[in-house]
Short mmCIF file of C-alpha atoms in Angstrom, two decimals:
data_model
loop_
_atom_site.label_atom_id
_atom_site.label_comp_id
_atom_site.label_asym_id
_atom_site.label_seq_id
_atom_site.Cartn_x
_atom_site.Cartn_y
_atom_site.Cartn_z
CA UNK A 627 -18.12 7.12 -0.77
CA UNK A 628 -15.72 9.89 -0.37
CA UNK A 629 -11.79 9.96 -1.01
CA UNK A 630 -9.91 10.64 2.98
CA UNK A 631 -7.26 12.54 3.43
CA UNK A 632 -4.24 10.94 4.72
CA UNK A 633 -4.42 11.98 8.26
CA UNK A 634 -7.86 10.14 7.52
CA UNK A 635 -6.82 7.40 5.82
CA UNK A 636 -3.86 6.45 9.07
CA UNK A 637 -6.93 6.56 11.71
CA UNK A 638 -9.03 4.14 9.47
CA UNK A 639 -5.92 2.19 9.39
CA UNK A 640 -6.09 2.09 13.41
CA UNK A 641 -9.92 1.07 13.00
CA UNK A 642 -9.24 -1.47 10.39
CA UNK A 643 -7.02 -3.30 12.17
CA UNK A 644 -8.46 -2.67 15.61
CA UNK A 645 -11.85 -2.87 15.23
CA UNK A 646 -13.35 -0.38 17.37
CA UNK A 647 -11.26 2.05 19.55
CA UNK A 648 -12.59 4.98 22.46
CA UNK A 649 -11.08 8.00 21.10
CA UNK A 650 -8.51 7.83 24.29
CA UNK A 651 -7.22 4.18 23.04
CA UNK A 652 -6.82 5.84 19.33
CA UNK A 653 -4.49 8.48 21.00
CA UNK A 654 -2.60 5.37 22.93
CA UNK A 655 -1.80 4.09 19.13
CA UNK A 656 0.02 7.29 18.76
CA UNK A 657 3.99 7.69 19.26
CA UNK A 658 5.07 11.18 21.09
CA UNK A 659 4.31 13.76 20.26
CA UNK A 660 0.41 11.90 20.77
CA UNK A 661 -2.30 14.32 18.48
CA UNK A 662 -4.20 16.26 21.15
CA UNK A 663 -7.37 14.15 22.25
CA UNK A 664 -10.05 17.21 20.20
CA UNK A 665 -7.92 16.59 17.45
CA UNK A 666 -8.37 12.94 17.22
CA UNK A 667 -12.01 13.68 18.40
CA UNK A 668 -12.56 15.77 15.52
CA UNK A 669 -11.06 13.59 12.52
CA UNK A 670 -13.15 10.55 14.28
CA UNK A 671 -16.65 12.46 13.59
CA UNK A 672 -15.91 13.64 10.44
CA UNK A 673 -14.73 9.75 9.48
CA UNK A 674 -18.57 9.40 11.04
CA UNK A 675 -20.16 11.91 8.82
CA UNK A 676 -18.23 10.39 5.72
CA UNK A 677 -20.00 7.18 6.98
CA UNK A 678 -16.72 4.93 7.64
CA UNK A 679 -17.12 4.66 11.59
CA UNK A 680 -20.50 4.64 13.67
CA UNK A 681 -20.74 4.84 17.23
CA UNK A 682 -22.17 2.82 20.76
CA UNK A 683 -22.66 4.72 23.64
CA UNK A 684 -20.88 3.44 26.36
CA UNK A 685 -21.90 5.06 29.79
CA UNK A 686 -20.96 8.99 29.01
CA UNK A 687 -18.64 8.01 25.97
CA UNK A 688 -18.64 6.73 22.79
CA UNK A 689 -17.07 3.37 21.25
CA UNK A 690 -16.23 4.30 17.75
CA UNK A 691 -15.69 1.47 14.74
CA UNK A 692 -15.51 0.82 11.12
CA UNK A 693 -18.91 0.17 8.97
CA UNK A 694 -16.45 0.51 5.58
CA UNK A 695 -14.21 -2.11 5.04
CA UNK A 696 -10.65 -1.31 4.34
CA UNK A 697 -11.10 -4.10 1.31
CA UNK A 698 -14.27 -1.58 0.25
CA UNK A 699 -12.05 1.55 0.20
CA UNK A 700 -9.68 -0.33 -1.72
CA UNK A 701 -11.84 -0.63 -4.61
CA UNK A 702 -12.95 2.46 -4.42
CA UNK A 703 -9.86 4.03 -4.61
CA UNK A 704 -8.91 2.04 -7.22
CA UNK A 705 -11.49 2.50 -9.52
CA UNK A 706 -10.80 6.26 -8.79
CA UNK A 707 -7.16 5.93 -10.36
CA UNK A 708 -8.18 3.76 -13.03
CA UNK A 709 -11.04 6.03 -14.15
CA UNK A 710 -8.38 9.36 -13.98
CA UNK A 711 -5.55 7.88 -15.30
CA UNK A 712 -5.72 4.65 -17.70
CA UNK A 713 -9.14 6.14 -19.19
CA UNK A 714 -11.59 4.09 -17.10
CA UNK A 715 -9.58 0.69 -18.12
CA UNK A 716 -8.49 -1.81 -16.14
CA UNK A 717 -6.93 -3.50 -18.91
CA UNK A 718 -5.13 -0.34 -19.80
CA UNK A 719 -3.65 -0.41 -15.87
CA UNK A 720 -2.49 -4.05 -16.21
CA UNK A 721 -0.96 -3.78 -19.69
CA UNK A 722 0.79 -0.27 -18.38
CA UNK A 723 1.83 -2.57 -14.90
CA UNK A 724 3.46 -5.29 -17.86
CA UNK A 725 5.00 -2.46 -19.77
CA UNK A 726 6.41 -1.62 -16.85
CA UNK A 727 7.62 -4.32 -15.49
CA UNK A 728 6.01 -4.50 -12.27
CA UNK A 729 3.92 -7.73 -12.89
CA UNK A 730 4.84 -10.66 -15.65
CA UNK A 731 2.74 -11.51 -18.35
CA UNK A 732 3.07 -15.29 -17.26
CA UNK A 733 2.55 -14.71 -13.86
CA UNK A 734 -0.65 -12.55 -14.81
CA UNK A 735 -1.77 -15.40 -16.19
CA UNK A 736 -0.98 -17.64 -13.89
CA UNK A 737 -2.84 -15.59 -11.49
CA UNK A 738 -6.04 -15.16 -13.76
CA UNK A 739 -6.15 -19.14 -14.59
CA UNK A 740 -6.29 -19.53 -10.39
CA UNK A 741 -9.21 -17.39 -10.08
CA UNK A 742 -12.61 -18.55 -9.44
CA UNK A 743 -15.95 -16.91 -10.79
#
C-alpha cells in the first residue's frame, strides 16, 4: 500500500463515504471554485494505479469506487507513524498519548477490559 497525498487522501474521503462516484458526480462534491473535470480525472487513475479505486464501464464511461477500505488505510497509516516515531511500539504511542494527557490510564483500561479477542 502506498501513503496519498492529501489532495488524494480528500477524494478517497468522497469514495469512502460515497461508494462509487462518475468522475462528473466527484466534481458535484466540490464547492466553487469545482477542480477542472482532467484534474479530478487524473488524481482518480492514479488512486487506480495505487490500487484504492477500480472501475465498471458504464456505456462510454467509467463508474469509479473504493477496493481499500478507509478502516484499511487507517492501519496502515498508523503503523507508518508508529514505526517512524515511537520506534515501531505501540505501547510506546499509548504510554506517550498518557504522558500526554490525551487518553487516561483508567479509561485505557477500561477500554482494553471491553475488548474482545
Amino acid at each position: 500500500m502506498l501513503k496519498l497525498t492529501e489532495k488524494e487522501e480528500e477524494i478517497m474521503n468522497y469514495f469512502w463515504s460515497e461508494n462509487e462516484l462518475f468522475v462528473k458526480q466527484l466534481r458535484e462534491k466540490y464547492l466553487d471554485p469545482k477542480p477542472h473535470y482532467n484534474t479530478l480525472s487524473t488524481f482518480v487513475r492514479k488512486l487506480e494505479a495505487k490500487t484504492y479505486l477500480s472501475h465498471k464501464k458504464i456505456g462510454n464511461t467509467y463508474l469509479y469506487f473504493a477496493i481499500t477500505t478507509k478502516e484499511e488505510y487507517g492501519k496502515f497509516i498508523l503503523k507508518k507513524i508508529v514505526n517512524k516515531h515511537f520506534c515501531g511500539s505501540y505501547q510506546v504511542l499509548v504510554k506517550n498519548l498518557i504522558n500526554r494527557k490525551k487518553i487516561t490510564k483508567d479509561n485505557f483500561e477500561k477500554y482494553q477490559t471491553g475488548i474482545k479477542h
